[in-house]
Protein backbone atom coordinates (compact mmCIF):
# COMPACT_ATOMS: atom_id res chain seq x y z
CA UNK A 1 -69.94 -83.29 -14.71
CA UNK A 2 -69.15 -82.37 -17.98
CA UNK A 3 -68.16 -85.23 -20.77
CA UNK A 4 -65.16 -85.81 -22.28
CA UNK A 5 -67.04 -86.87 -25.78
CA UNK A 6 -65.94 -84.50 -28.26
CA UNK A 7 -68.54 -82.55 -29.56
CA UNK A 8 -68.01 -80.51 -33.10
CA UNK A 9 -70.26 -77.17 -33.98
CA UNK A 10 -70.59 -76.58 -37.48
CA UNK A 11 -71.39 -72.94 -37.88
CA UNK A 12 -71.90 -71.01 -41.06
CA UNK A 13 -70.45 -67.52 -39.86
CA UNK A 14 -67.90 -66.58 -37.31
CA UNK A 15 -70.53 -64.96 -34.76
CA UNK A 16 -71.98 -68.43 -34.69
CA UNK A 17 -69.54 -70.05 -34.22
CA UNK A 18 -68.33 -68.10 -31.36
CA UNK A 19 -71.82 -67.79 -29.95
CA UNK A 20 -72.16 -71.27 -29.32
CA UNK A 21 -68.52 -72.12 -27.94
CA UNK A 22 -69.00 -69.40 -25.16
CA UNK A 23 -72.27 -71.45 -24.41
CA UNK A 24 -70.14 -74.23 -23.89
CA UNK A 25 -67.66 -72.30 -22.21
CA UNK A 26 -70.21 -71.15 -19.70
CA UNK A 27 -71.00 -74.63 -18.82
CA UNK A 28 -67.70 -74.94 -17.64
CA UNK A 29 -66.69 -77.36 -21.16
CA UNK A 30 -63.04 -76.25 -22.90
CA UNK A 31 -64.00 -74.71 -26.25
CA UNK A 32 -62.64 -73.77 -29.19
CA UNK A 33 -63.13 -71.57 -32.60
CA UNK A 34 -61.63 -72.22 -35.61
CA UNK A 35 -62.23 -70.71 -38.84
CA UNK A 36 -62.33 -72.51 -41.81
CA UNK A 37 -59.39 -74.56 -41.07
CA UNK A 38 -58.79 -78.32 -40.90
CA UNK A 39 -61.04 -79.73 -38.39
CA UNK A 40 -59.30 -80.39 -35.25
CA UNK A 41 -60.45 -81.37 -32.42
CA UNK A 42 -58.78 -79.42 -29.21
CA UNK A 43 -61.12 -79.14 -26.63
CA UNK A 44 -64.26 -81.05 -25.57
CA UNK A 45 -66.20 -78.34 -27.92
CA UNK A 46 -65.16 -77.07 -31.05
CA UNK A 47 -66.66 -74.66 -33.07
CA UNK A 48 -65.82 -74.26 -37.03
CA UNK A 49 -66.95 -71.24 -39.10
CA UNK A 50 -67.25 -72.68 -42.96
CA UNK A 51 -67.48 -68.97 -44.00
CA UNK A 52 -70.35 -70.14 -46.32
CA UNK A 53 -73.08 -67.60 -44.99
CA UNK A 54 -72.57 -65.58 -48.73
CA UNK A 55 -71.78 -69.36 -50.35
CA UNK A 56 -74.27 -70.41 -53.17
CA UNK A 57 -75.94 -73.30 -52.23
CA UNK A 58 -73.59 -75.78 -54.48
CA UNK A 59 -70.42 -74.33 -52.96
CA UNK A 60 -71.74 -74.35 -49.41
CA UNK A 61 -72.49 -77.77 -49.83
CA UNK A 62 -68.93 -78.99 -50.80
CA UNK A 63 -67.66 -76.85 -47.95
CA UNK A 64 -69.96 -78.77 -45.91
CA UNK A 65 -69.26 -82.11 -47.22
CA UNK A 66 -65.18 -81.22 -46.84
CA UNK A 67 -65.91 -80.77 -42.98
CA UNK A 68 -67.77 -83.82 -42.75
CA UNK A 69 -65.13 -85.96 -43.82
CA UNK A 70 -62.60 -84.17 -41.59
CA UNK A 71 -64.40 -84.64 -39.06
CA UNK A 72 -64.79 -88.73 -39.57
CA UNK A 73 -61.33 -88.46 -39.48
CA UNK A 74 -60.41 -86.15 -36.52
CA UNK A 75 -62.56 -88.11 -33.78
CA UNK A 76 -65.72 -85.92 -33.57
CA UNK A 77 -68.37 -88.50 -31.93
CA UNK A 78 -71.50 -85.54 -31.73
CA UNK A 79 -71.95 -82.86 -34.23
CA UNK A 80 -74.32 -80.28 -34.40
CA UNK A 81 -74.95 -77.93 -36.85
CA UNK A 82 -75.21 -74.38 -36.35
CA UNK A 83 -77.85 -72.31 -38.77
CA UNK A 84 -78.63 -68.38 -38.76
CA UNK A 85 -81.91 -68.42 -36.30
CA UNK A 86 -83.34 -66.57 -39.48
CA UNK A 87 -82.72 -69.26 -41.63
CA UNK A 88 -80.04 -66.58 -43.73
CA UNK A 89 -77.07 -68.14 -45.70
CA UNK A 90 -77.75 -71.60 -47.12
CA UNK A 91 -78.73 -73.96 -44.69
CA UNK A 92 -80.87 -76.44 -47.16
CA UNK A 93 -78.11 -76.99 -48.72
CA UNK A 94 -75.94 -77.50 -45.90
CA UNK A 95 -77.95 -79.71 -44.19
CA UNK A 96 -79.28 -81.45 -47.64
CA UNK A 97 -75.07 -82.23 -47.88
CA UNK A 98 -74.79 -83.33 -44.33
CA UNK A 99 -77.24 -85.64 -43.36
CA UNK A 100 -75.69 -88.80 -46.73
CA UNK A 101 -72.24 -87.53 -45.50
CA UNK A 102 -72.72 -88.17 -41.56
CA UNK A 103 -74.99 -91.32 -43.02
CA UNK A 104 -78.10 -89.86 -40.73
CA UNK A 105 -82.13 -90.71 -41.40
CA UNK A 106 -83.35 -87.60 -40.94
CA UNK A 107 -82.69 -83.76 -39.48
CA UNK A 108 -84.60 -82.12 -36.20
CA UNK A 109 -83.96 -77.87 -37.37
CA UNK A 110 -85.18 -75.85 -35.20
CA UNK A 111 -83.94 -72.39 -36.07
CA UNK A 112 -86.46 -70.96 -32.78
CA UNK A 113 -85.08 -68.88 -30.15
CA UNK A 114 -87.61 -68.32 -27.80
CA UNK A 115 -85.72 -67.00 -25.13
CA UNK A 116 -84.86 -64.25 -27.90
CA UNK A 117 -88.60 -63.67 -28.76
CA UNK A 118 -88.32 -66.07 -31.57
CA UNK A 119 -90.46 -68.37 -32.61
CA UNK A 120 -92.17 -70.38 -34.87
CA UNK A 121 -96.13 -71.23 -35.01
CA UNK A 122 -97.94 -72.82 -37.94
CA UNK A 123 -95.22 -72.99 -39.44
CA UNK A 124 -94.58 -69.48 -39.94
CA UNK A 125 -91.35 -67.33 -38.04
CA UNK A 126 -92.12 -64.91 -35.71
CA UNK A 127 -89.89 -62.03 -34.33
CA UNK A 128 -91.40 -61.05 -30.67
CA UNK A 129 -94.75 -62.07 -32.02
CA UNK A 130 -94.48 -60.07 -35.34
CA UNK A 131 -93.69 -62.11 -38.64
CA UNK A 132 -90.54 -61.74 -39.61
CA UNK A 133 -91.37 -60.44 -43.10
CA UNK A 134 -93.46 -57.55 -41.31
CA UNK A 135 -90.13 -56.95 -39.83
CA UNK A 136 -86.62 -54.79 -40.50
CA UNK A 137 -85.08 -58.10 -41.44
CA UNK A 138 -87.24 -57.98 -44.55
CA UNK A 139 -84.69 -55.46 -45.60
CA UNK A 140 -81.78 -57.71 -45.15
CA UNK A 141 -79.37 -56.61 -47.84
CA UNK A 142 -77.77 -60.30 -48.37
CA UNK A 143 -80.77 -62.29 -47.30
CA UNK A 144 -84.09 -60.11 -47.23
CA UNK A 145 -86.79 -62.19 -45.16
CA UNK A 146 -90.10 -61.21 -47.51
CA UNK A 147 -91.98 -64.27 -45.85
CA UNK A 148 -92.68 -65.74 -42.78
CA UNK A 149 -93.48 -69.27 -44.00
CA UNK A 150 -90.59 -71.55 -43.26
CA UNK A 151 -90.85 -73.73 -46.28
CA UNK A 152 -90.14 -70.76 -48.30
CA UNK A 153 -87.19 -69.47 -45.86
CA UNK A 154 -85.61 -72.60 -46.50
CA UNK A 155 -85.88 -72.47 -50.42
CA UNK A 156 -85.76 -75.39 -52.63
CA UNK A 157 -84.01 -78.69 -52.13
CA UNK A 158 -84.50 -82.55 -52.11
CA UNK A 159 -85.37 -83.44 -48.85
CA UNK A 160 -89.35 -82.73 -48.00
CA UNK A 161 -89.69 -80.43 -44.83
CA UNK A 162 -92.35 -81.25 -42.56
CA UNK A 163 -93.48 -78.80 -39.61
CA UNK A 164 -95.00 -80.50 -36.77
CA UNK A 165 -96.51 -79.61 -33.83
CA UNK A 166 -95.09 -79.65 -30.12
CA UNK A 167 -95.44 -82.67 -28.88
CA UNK A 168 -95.57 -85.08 -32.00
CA UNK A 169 -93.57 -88.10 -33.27
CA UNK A 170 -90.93 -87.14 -35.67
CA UNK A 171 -91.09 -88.43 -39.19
CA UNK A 172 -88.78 -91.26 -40.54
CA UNK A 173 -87.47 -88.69 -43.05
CA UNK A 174 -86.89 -85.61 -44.08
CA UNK A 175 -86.09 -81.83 -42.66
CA UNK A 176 -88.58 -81.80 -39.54
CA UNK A 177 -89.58 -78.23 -38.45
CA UNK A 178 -91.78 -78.04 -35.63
CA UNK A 179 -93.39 -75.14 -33.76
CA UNK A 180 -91.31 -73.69 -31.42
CA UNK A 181 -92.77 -71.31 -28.56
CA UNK A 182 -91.71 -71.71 -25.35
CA UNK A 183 -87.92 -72.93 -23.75
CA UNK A 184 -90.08 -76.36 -23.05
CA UNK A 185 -90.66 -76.73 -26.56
CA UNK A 186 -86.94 -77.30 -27.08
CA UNK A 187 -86.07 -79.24 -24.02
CA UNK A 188 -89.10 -81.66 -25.36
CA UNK A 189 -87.31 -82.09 -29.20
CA UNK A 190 -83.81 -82.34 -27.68
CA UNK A 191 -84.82 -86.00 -25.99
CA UNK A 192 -85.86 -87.14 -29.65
CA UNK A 193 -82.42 -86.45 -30.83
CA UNK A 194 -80.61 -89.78 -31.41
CA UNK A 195 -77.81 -90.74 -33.37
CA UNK A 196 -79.94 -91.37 -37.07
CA UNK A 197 -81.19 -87.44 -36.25
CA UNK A 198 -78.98 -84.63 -37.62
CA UNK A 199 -79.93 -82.19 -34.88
CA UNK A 200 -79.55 -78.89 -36.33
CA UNK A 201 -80.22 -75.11 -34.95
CA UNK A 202 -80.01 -71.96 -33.12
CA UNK A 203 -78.70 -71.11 -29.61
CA UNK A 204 -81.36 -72.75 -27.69
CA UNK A 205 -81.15 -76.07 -29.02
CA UNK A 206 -77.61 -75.93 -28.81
CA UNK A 207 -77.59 -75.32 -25.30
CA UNK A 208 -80.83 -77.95 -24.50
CA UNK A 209 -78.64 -80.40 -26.57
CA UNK A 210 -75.53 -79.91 -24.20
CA UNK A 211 -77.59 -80.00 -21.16
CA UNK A 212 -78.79 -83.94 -22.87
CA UNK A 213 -75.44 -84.69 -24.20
CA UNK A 214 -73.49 -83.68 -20.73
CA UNK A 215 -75.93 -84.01 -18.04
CA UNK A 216 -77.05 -80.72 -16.25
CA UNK A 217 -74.41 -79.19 -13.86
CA UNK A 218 -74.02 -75.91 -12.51
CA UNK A 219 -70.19 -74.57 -13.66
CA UNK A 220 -68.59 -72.96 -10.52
CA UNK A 221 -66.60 -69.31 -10.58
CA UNK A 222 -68.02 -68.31 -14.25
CA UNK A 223 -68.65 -64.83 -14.10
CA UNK A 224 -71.78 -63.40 -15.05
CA UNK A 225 -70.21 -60.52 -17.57
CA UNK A 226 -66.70 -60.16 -19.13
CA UNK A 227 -64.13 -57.41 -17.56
CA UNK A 228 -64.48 -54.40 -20.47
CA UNK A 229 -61.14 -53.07 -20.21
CA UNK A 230 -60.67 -49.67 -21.73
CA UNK A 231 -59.40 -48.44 -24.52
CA UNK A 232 -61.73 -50.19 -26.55
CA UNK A 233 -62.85 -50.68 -30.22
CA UNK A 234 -66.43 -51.34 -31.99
CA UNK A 235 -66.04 -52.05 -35.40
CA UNK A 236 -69.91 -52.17 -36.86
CA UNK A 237 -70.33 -53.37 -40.83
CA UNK A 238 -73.80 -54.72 -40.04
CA UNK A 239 -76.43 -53.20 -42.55
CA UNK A 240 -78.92 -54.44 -39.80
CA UNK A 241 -77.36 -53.39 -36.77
CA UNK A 242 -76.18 -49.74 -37.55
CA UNK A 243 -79.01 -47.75 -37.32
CA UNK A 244 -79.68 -48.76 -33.64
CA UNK A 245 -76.17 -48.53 -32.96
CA UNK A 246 -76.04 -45.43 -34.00
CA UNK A 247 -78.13 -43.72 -32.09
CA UNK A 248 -76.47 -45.47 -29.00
CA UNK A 249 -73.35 -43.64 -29.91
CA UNK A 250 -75.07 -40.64 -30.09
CA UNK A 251 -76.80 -41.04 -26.62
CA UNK A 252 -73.24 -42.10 -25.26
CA UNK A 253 -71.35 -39.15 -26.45
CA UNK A 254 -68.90 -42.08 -28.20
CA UNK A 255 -67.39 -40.83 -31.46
CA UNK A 256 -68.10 -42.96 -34.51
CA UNK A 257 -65.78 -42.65 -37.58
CA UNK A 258 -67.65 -44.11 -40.67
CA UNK A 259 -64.90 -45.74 -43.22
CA UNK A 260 -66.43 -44.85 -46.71
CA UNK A 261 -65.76 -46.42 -50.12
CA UNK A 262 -62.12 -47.31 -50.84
CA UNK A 263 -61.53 -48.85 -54.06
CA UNK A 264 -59.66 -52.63 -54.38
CA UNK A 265 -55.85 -51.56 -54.22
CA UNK A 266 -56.47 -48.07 -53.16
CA UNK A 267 -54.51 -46.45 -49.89
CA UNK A 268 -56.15 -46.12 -46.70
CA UNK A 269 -57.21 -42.42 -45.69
CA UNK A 270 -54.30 -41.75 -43.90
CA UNK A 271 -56.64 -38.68 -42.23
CA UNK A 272 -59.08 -41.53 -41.11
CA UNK A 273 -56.22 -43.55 -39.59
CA UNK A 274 -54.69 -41.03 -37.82
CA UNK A 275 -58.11 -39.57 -36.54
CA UNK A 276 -59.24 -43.22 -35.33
CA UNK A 277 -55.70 -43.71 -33.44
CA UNK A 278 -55.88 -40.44 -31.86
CA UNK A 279 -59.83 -40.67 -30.34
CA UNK A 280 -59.27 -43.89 -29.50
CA UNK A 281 -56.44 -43.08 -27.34
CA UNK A 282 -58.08 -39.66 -26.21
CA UNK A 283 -61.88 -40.86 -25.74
CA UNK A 284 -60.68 -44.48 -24.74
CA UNK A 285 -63.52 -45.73 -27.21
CA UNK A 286 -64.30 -45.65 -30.52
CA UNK A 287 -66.53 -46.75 -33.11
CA UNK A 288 -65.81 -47.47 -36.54
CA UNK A 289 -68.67 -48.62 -39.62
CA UNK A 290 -69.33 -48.73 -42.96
CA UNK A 291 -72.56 -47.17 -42.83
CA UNK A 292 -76.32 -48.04 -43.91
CA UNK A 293 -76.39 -46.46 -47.00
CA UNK A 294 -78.27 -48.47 -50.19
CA UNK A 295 -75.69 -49.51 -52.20
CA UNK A 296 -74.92 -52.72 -53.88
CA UNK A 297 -73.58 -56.04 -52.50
CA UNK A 298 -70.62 -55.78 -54.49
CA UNK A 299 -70.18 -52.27 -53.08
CA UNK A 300 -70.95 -53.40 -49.48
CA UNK A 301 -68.45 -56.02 -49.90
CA UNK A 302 -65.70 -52.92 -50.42
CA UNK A 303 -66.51 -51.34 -48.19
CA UNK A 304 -66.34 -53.85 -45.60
CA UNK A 305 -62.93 -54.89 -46.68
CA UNK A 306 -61.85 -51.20 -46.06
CA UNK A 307 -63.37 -51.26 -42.82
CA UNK A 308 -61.66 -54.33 -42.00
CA UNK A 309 -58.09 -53.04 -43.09
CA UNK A 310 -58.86 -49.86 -40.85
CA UNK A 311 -59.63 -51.72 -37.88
CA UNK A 312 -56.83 -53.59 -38.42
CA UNK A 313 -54.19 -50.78 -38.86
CA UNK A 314 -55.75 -49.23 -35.49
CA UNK A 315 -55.50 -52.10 -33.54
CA UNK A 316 -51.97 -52.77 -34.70
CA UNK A 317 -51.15 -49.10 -33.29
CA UNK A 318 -53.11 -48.20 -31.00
CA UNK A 319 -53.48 -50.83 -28.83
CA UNK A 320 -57.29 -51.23 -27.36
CA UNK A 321 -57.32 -54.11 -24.44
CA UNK A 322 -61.00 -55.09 -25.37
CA UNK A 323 -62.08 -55.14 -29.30
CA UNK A 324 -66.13 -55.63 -29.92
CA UNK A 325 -67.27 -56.87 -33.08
CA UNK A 326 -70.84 -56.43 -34.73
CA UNK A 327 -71.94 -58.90 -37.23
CA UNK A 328 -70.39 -62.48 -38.72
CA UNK A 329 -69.18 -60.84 -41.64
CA UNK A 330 -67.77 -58.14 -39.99
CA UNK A 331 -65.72 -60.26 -37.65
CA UNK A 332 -64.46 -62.37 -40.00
CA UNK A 333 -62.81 -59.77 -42.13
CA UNK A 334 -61.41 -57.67 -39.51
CA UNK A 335 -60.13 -61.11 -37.66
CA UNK A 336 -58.81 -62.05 -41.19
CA UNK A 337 -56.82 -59.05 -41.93
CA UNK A 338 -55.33 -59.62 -38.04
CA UNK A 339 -54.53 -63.17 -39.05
CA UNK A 340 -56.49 -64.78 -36.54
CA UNK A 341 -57.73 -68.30 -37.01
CA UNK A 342 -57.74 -70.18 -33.59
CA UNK A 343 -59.57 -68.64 -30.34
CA UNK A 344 -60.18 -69.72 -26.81
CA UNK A 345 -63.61 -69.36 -25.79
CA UNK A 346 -63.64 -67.15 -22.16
CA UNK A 347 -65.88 -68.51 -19.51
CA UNK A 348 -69.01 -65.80 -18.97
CA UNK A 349 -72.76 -66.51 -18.91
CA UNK A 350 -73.07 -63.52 -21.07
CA UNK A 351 -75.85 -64.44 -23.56
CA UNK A 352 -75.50 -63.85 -27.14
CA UNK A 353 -71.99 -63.03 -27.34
CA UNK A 354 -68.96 -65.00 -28.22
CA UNK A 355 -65.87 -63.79 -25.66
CA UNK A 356 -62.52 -65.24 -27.51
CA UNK A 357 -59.05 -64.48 -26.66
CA UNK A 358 -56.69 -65.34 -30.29
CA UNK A 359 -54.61 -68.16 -29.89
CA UNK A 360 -50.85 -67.44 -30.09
CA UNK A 361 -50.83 -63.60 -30.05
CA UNK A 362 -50.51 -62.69 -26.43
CA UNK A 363 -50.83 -58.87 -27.16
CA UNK A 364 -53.80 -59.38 -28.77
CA UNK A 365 -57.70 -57.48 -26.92
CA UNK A 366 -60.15 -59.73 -25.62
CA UNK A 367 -62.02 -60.00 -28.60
CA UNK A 368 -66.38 -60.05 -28.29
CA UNK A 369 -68.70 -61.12 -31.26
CA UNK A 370 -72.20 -60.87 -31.59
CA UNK A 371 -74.27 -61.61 -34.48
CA UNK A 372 -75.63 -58.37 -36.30
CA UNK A 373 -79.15 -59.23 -35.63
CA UNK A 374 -79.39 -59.13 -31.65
CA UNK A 375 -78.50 -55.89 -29.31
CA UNK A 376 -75.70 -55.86 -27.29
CA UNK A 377 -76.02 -56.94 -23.50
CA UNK A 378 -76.30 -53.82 -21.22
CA UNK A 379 -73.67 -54.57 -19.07
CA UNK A 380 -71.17 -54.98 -22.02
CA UNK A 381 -72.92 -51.66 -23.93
CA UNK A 382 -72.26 -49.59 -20.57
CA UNK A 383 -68.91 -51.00 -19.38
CA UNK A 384 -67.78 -50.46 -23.28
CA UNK A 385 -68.75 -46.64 -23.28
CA UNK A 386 -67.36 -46.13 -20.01
């Protein structure tokens, strides 16, 4: 059965965040997301996004150290942090400021998602058995991965970071690494975890560390896929994701609508608006993005904050029952400009994809979130285009 110890997910982004509550929410555990709020406890798992992903490293760590405090206070007995499985955003320093402040001896990261063909093997990252540098994500506009070696993902810091091999001893100190290739591999590390280890991670470990935390159990009536109800909304600001997504769209006939620059302070196209309201209601889906063109982060950031407000005037009029959102980012500044900060994590075995309902806005879609960097499930792609 599942255990009433309060368990507390501290997750970098608002995909993550959400990813790992629905994993708790399939296991039939009450979950929560909040987002950058004070740390509450209201459900057996809750989830907080720090919104440090684009942090530098000193002012992710205070973030970090602000939520461990809170969470002294506000009764959290297990805590696991979330990091990007690509080791993007800060997660040295976030760890480096959590481990003194939750007075732990050491940290077990293991970033590996192997049932997502990623891995780690010498110490190196591997995406489906390529390295990740010989991959797209080494033209990550925010976080560009131009090496596979996980030392050098993780930048510089204090604490010494030792990969080890599966199975080994963990060291007495330290950021411990180890090769990850197999769903074994993380089931074996999860039994290490004590309370002087930090246990820190992806998706898999999450879920291994559940299954250790609150025994294995089979949840009963959790459906396998979320009900898509039409009209819906994607709203796509991932630099990664777009290109793929694009050429969905085009093979699904769905109409895209591509918000473009709009300066700080500037109107909306009222032409846009009125041309996303009117598809949406006529085609019963839509897609909106900012594109994948090269521009600056500065520029990127505009444009996502246009995209954001546009999402948000559409959903305000035109209603969509089911609103999918593509990248951490992304989601947080469309869920920002809704004023969103509490959601309900919807039971579904659905891998990969938070599936939230806001908390005190009854008209509000069921909202999905997936992280830029993984595809959307084919059930949810299909049922979404109709």
């Amino acid at each position: 059965m599942p255990s009433s110890i309060p368990i507390l997910v501290i997750a970098d982004d608002l995909s993550g965040a959400a990813e790992l509550a629905q994993i708790a929410a399939a296991r039939g555990l009450s979950a929560v997301v909040e987002r950058h709020t004070d740390c509450r406890i209201a459900a057996e798992v809750t989830a907080t996004d720090t919104d440090s992903r684009a942090s530098t490293a000193a002012t992710a760590a205070r973030q970090i150290e602000a939520i461990a405090e809170q969470a002294r206070r506000c009764g959290a007995v297990r805590i696991f942090k979330k990091v990007d499985s690509l080791l993007r955003g800060q997660p040295r320093a976030e760890i480096e400021a959590l481990v003194p402040a939750l007075r732990c001896e050491r940290t077990l990261l293991i970033p590996a998602n192997p049932s997502r063909g990623r891995t780690i093997s010498g110490g190196q990252y591997f995406v489906n058995g390529i390295p990740v540098n010989k991959t797209g994500f080494a033209d990550d506009p925010e976080f560009p991965r131009t090496s596979a070696d996980i030392a050098s993902l993780m930048g510089t810091g204090s604490l010494p970071i030792h990969n080890v091999r599966t199975p080994a001893e963990l060291p007495s100190a330290g950021i411990i690494v180890p090769d990850i290739e197999f769903a074994d591999d993380i089931r074996y590390w999860a039994e290490t975890i004590d309370s002087s280890v930090l246990a820190a991670g992806a998706a898999d470990l999450f879920a291994a560390m559940l299954d250790r935390w609150c025994g294995h159990f089979a949840a009963k009536d959790v459906p396998a896929s979320p009900s898509i109800e039409l009209p819906g909304l994607l709203v796509c600001g991932s630099h990664a994701a777009w290109q793929s997504r694009k050429d969905d769209c085009e093979c699904a006939k769905l109409p895209v609508l591509e918000v473009g620059r709009v300066h700080a302070g500037e109107r909306l196209d009222i032409d846009n608006f009125v041309t996303a309201s009117h598809a949406l209601r006529s085609h019963r889906a839509l897609v909106l993005s900012s594109g994948q063109a090269l521009i600056s982060l500065d520029e990127r950031g505009v444009r996502l904050q246009a995209l954001a407000r546009m999402a948000a005037l559409v959903i305000r009029q035109a209603k969509p029952r089911t609103l999918l959102l593509e990248g951490g980012a992304t989601a947080a500044a469309v869920v920002s400009q809704l004023g969103w900060n509490r959601f309900a994590a919807q039971p579904s075995t659905t891998p990969g994809v938070g599936i939230l309902k806001p908390s005190g806005d009854e008209a509000a879609p069921l909202v999905l979130i997936k992280p830029g960097s993984y595809p959307w499930p084919r059930e949810i792609w299909e049922s979404f285009c109709g």
